[in-house]
CSV table of N, CA, C and O in Angstrom, one decimal:
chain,number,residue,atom,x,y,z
A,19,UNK,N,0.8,-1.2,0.0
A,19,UNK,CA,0.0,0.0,0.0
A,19,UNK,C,0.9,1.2,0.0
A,19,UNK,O,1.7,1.5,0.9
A,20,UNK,N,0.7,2.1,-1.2
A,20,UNK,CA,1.4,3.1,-1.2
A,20,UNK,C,0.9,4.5,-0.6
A,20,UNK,O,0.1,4.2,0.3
A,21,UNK,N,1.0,5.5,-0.7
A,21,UNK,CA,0.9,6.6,0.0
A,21,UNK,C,0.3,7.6,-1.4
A,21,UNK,O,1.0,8.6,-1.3
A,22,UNK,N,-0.5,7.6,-2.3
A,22,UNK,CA,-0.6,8.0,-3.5
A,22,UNK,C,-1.8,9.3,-3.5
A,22,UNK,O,-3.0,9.1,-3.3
A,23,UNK,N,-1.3,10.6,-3.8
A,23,UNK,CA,-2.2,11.7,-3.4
A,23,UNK,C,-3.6,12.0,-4.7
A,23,UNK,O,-4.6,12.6,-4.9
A,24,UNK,N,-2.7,11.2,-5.2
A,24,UNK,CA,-3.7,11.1,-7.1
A,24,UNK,C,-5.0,10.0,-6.7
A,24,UNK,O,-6.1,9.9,-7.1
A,25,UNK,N,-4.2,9.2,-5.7
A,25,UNK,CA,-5.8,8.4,-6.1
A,25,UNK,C,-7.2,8.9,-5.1
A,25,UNK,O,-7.3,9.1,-3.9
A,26,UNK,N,-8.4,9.1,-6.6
A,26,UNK,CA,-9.5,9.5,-5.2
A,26,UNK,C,-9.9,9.0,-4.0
A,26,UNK,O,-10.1,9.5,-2.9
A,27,UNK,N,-10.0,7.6,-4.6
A,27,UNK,CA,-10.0,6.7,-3.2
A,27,UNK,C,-9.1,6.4,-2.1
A,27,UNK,O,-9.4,5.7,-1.1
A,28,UNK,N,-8.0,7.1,-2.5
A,28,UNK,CA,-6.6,5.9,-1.3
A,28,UNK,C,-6.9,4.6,-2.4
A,28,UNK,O,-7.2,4.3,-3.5
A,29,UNK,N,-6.1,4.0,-0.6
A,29,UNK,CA,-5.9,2.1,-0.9
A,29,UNK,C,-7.7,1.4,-1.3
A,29,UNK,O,-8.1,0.3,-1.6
A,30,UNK,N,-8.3,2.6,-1.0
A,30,UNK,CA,-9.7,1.7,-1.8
A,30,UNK,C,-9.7,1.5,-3.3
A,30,UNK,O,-10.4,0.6,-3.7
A,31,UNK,N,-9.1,2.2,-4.0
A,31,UNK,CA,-9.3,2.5,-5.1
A,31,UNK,C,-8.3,1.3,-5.9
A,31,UNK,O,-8.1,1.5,-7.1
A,32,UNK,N,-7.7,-0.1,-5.1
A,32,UNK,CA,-7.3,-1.2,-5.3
A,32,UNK,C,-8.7,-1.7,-5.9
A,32,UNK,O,-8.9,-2.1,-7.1
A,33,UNK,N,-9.4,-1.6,-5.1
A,33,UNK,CA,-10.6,-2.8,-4.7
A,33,UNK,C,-12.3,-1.9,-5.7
A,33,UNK,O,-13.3,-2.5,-6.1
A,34,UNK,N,-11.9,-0.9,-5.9
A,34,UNK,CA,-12.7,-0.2,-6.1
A,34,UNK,C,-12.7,1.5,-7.1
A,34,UNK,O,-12.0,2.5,-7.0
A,35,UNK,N,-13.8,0.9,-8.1
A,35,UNK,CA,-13.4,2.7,-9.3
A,35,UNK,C,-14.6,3.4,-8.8
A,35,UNK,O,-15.5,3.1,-8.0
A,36,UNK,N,-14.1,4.5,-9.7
A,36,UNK,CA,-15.3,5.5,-9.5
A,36,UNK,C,-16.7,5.7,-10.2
A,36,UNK,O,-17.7,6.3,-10.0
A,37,UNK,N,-16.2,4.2,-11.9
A,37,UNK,CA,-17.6,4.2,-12.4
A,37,UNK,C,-17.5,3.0,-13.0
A,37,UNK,O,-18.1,2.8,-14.1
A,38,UNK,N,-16.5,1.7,-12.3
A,38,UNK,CA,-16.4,0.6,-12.3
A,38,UNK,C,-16.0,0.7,-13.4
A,38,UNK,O,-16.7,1.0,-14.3
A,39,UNK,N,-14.3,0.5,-13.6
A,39,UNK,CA,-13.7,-0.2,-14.8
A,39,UNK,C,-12.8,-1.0,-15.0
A,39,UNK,O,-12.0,-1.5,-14.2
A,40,UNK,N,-12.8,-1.4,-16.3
A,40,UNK,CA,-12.2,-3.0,-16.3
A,40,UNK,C,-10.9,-2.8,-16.6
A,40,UNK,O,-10.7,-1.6,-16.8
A,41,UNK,N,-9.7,-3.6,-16.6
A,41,UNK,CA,-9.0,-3.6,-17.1
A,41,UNK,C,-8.2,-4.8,-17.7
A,41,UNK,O,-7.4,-5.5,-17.1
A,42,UNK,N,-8.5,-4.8,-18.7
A,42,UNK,CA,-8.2,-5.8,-19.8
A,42,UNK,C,-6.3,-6.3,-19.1
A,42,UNK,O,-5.9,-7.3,-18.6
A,43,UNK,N,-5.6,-5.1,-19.5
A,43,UNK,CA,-4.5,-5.5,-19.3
A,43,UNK,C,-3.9,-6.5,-18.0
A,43,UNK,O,-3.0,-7.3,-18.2
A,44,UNK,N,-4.5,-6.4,-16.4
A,44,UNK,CA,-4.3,-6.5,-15.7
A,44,UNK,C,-5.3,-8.0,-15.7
A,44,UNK,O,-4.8,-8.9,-15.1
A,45,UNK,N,-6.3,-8.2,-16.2
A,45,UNK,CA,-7.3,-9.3,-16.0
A,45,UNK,C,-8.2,-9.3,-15.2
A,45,UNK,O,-8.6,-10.4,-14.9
A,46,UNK,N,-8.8,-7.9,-14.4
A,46,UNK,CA,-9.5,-8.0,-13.7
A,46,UNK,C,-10.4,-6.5,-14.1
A,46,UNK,O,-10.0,-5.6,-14.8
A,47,UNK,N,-11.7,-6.6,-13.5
A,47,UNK,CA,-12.6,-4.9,-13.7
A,47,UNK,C,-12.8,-5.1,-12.0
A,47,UNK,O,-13.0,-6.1,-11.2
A,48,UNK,N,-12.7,-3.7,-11.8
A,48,UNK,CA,-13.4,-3.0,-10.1
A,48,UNK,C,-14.7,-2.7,-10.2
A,48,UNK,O,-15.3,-1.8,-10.9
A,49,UNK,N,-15.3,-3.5,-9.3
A,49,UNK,CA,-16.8,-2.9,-9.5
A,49,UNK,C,-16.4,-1.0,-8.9
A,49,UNK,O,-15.4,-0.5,-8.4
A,50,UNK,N,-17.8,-0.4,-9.3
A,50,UNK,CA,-17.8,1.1,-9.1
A,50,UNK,C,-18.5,1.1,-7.6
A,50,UNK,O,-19.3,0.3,-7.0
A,51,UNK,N,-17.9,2.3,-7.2
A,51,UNK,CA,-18.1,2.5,-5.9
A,51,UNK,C,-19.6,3.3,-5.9
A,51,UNK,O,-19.7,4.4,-6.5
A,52,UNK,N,-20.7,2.8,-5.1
A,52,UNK,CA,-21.8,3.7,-5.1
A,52,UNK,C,-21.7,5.0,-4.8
A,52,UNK,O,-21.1,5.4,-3.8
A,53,UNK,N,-22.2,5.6,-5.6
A,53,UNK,CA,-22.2,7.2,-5.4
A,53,UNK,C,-22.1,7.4,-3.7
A,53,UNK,O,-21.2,7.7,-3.0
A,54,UNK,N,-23.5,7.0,-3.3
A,54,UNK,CA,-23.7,7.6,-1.4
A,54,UNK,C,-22.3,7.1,-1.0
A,54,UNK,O,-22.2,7.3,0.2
A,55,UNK,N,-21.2,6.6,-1.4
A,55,UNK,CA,-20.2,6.5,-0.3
A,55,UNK,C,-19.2,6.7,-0.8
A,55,UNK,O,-18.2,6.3,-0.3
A,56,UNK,N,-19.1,7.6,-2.2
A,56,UNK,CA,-18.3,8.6,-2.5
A,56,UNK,C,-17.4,10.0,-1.4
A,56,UNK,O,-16.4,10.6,-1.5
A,57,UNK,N,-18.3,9.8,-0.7
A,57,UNK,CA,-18.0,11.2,0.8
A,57,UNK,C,-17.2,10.5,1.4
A,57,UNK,O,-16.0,10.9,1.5
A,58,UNK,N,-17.6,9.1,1.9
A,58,UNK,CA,-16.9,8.5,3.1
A,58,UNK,C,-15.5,8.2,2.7
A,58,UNK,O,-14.6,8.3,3.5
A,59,UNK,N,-15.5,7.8,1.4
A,59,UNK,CA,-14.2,7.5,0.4
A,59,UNK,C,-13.2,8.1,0.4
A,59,UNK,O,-12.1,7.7,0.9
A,60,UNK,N,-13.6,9.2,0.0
A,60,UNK,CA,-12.5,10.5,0.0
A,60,UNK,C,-12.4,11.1,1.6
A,60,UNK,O,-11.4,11.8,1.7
A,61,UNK,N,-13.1,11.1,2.4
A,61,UNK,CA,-12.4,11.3,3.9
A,61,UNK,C,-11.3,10.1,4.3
A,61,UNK,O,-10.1,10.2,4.8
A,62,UNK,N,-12.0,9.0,4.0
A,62,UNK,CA,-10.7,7.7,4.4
A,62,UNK,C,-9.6,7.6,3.1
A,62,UNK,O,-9.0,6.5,3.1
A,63,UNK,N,-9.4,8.4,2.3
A,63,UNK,CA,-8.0,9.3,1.6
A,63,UNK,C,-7.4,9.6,2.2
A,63,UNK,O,-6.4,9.1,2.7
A,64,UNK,N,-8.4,11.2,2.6
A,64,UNK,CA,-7.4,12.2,2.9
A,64,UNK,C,-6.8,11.9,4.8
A,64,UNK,O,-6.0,12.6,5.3
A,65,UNK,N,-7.4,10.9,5.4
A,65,UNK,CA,-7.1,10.2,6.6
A,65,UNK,C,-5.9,9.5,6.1
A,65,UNK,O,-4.8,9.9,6.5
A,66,UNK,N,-5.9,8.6,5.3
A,66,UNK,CA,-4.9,7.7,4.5
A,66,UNK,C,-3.8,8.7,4.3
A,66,UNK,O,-2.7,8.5,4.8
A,67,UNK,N,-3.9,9.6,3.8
A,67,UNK,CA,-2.6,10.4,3.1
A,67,UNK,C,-1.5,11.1,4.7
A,67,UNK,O,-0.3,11.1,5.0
A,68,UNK,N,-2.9,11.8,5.5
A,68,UNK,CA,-2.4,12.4,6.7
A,68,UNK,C,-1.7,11.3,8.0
A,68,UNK,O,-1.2,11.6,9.1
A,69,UNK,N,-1.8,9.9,7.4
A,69,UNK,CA,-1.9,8.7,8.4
A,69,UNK,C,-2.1,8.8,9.7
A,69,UNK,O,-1.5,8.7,10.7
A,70,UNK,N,-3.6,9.0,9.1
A,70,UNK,CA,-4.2,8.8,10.7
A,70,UNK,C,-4.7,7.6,11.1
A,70,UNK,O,-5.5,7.4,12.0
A,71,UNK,N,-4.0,6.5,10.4
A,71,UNK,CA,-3.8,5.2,10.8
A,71,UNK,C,-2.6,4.6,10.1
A,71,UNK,O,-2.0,5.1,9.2
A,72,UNK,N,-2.3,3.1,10.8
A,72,UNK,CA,-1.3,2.8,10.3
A,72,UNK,C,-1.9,1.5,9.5
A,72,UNK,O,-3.0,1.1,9.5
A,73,UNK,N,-0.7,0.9,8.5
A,73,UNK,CA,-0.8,0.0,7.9
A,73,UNK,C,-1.3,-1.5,8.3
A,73,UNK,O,-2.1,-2.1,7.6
A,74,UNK,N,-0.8,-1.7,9.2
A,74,UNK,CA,-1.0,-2.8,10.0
A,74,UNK,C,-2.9,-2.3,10.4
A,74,UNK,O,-3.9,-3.0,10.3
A,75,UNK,N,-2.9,-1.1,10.9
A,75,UNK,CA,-4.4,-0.8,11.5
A,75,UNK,C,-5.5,-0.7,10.5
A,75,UNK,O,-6.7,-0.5,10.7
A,76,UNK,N,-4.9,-0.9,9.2
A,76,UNK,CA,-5.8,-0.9,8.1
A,76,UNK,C,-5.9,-2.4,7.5
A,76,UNK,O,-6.9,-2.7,6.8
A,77,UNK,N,-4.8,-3.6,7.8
A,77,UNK,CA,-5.1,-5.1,7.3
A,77,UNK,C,-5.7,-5.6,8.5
A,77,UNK,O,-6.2,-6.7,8.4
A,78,UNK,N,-5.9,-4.9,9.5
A,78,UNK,CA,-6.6,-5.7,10.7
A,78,UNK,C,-8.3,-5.2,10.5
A,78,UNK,O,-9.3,-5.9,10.9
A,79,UNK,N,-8.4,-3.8,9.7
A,79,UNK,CA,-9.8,-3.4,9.8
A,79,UNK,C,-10.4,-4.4,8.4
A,79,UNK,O,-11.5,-4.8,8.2
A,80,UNK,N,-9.3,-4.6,7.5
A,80,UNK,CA,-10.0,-5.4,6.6
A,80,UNK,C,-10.2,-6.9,6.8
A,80,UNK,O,-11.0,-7.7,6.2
A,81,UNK,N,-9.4,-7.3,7.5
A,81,UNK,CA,-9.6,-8.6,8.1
A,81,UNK,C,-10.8,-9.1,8.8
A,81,UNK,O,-11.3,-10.2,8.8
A,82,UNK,N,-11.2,-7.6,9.7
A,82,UNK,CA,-12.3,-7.8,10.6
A,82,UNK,C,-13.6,-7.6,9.6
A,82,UNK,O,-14.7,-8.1,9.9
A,83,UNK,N,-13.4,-6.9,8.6
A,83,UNK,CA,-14.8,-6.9,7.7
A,83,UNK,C,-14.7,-7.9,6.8
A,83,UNK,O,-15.9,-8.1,6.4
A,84,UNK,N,-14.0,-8.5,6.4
A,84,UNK,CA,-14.1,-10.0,5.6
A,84,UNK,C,-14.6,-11.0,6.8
A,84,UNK,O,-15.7,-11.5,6.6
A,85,UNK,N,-14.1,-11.4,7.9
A,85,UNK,CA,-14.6,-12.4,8.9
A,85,UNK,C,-15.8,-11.9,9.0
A,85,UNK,O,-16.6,-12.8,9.3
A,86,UNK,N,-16.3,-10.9,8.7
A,86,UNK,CA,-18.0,-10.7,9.0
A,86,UNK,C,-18.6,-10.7,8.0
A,86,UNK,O,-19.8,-10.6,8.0
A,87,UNK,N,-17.9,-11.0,7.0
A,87,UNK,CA,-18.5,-11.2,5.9
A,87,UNK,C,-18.8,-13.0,5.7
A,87,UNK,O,-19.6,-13.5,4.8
A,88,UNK,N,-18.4,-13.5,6.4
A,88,UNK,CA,-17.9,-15.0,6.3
A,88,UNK,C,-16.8,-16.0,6.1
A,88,UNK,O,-16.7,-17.3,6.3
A,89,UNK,N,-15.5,-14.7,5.4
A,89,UNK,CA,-14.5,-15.2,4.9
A,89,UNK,C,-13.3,-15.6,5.9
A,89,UNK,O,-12.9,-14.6,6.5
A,90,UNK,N,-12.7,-16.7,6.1
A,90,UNK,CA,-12.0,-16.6,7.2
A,90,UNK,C,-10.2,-16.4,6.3
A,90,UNK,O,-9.8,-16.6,5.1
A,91,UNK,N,-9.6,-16.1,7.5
A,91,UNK,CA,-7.7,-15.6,6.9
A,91,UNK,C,-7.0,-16.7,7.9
A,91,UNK,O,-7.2,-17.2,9.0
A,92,UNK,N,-6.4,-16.9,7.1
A,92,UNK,CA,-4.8,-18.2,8.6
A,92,UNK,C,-4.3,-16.8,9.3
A,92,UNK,O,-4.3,-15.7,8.9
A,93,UNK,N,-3.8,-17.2,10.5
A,93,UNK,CA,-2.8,-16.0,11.7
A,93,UNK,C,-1.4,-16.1,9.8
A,93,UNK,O,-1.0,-16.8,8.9
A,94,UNK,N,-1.2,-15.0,10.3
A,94,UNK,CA,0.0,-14.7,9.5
A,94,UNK,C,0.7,-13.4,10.1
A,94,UNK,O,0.2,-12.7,11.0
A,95,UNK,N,1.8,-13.2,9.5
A,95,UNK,CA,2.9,-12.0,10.1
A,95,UNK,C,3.3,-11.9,8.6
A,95,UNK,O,3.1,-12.7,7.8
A,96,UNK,N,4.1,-10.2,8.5
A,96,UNK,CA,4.8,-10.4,7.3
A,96,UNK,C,3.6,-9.3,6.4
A,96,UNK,O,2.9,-8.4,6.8
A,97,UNK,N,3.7,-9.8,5.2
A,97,UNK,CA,3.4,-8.8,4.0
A,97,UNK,C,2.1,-9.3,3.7
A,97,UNK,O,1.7,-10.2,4.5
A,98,UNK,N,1.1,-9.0,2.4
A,98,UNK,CA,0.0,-9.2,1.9
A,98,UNK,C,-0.2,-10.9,2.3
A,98,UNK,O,0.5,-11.8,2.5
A,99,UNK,N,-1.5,-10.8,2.5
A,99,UNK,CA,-2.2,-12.2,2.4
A,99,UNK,C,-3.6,-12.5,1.6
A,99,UNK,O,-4.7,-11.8,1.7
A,100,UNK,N,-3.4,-13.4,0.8
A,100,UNK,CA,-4.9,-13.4,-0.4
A,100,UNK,C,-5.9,-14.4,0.4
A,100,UNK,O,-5.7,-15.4,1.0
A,101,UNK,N,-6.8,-13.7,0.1
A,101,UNK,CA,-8.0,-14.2,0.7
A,101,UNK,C,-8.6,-15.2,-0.2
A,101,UNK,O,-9.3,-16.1,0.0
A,102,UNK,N,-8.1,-14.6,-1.6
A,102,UNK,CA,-9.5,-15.1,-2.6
A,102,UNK,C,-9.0,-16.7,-2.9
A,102,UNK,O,-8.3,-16.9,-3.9
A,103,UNK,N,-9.3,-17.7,-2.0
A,103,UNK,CA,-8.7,-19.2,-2.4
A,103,UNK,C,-9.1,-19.9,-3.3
A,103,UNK,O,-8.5,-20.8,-3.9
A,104,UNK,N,-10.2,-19.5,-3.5
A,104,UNK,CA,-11.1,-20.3,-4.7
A,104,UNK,C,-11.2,-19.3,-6.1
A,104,UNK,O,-12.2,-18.6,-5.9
A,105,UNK,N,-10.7,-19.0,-7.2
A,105,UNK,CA,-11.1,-18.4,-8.0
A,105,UNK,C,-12.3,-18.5,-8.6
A,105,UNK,O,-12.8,-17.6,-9.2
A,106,UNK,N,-12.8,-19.8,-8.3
A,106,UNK,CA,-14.4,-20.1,-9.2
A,106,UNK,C,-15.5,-19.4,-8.2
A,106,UNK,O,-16.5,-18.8,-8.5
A,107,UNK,N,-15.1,-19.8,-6.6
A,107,UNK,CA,-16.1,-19.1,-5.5
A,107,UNK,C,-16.7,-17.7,-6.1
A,107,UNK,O,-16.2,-17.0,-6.9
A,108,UNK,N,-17.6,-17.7,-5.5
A,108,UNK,CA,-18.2,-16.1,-5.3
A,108,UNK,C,-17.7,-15.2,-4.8
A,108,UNK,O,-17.1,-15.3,-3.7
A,109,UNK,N,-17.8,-13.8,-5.5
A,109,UNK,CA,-16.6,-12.9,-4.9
A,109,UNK,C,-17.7,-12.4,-3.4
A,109,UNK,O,-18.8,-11.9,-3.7
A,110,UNK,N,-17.3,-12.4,-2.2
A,110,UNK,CA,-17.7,-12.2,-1.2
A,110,UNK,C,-17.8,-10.7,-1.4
A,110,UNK,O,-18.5,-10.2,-0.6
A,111,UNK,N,-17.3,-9.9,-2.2
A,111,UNK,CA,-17.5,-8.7,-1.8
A,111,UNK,C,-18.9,-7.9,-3.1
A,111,UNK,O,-19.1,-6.7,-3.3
A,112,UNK,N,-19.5,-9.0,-3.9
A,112,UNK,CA,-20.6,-9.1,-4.5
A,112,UNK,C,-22.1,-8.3,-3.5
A,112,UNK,O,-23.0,-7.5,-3.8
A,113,UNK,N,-21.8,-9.1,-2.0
A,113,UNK,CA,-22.7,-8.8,-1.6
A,113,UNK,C,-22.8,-7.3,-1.2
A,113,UNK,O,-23.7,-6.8,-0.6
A,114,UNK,N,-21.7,-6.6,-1.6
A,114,UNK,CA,-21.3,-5.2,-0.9
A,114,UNK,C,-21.9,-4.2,-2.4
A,114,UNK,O,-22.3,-3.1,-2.2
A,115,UNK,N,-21.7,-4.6,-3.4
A,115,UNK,CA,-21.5,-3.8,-4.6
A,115,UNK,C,-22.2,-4.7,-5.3
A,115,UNK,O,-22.2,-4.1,-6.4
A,116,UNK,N,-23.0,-6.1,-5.6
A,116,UNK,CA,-24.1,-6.0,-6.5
A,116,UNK,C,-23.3,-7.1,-7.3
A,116,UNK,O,-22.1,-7.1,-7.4
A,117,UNK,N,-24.3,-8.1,-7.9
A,117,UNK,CA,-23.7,-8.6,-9.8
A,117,UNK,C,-22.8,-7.7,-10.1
A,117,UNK,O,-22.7,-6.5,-9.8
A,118,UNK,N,-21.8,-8.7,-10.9
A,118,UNK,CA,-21.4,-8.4,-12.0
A,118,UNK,C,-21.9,-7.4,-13.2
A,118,UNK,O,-21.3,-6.4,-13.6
A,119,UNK,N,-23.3,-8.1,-13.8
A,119,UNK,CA,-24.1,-7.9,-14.1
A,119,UNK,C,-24.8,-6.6,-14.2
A,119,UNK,O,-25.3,-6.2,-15.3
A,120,UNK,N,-25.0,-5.7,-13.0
A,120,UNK,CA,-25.4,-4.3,-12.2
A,120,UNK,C,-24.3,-3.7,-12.4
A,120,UNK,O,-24.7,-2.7,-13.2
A,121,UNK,N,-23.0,-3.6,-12.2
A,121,UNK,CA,-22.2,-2.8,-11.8
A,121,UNK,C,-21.8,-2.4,-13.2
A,121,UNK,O,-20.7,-2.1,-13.0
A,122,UNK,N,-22.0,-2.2,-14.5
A,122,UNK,CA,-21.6,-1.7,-15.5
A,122,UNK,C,-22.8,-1.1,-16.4
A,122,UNK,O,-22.9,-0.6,-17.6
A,123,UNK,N,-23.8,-1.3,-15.5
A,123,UNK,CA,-25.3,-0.8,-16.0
A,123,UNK,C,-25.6,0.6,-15.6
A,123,UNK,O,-26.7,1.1,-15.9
């Protein structure tokens, strides 16, 4: 996770566009972020950029919103950890942002 003043989202803007787009090159499209949480987005930026949290305080908040989602992580230390074990599974975060289907409509 970089420190990036260009992106609107921060580190959301991994996971998430502004009007959902694909990208061929990379093999993946971001679902679009719903407008109503366009506000919340860009405050957890400009929090992100002033680090008013840390790194580690940001893999534990997303850890704790995937476990509530259903998705469980192994104890790990160290760098990135992928959650998504099944590529054919359902993307758990469908239920957050809608079909596939929706999100380019």
């Amino acid at each position: 996770m970089k420190y990036k003043p260009q992106d609107r989202f921060g580190p959301l803007g991994i996971m998430v566009g502004e009007s959902g787009v694909a990208n061929a090159a990379r093999g993946f499209s971001r679902p679009q972020l719903p407008l109503e949480h366009h506000g919340a987005a860009e405050r957890f930026r400009r929090e992100w950029l002033a680090k008013g949290f840390t790194k580690a305080e940001l893999a534990d908040a997303l850890e704790s919103c995937l476990r509530a989602l259903g998705e469980q992580s192994a104890p790990h230390t160290g760098s990135w950890l992928a959650f998504r074990r099944d590529p054919i599974a359902p993307d758990v975060l469908s239920r957050i942002f809608g079909p596939v289907s929706d999100r380019h409509s």
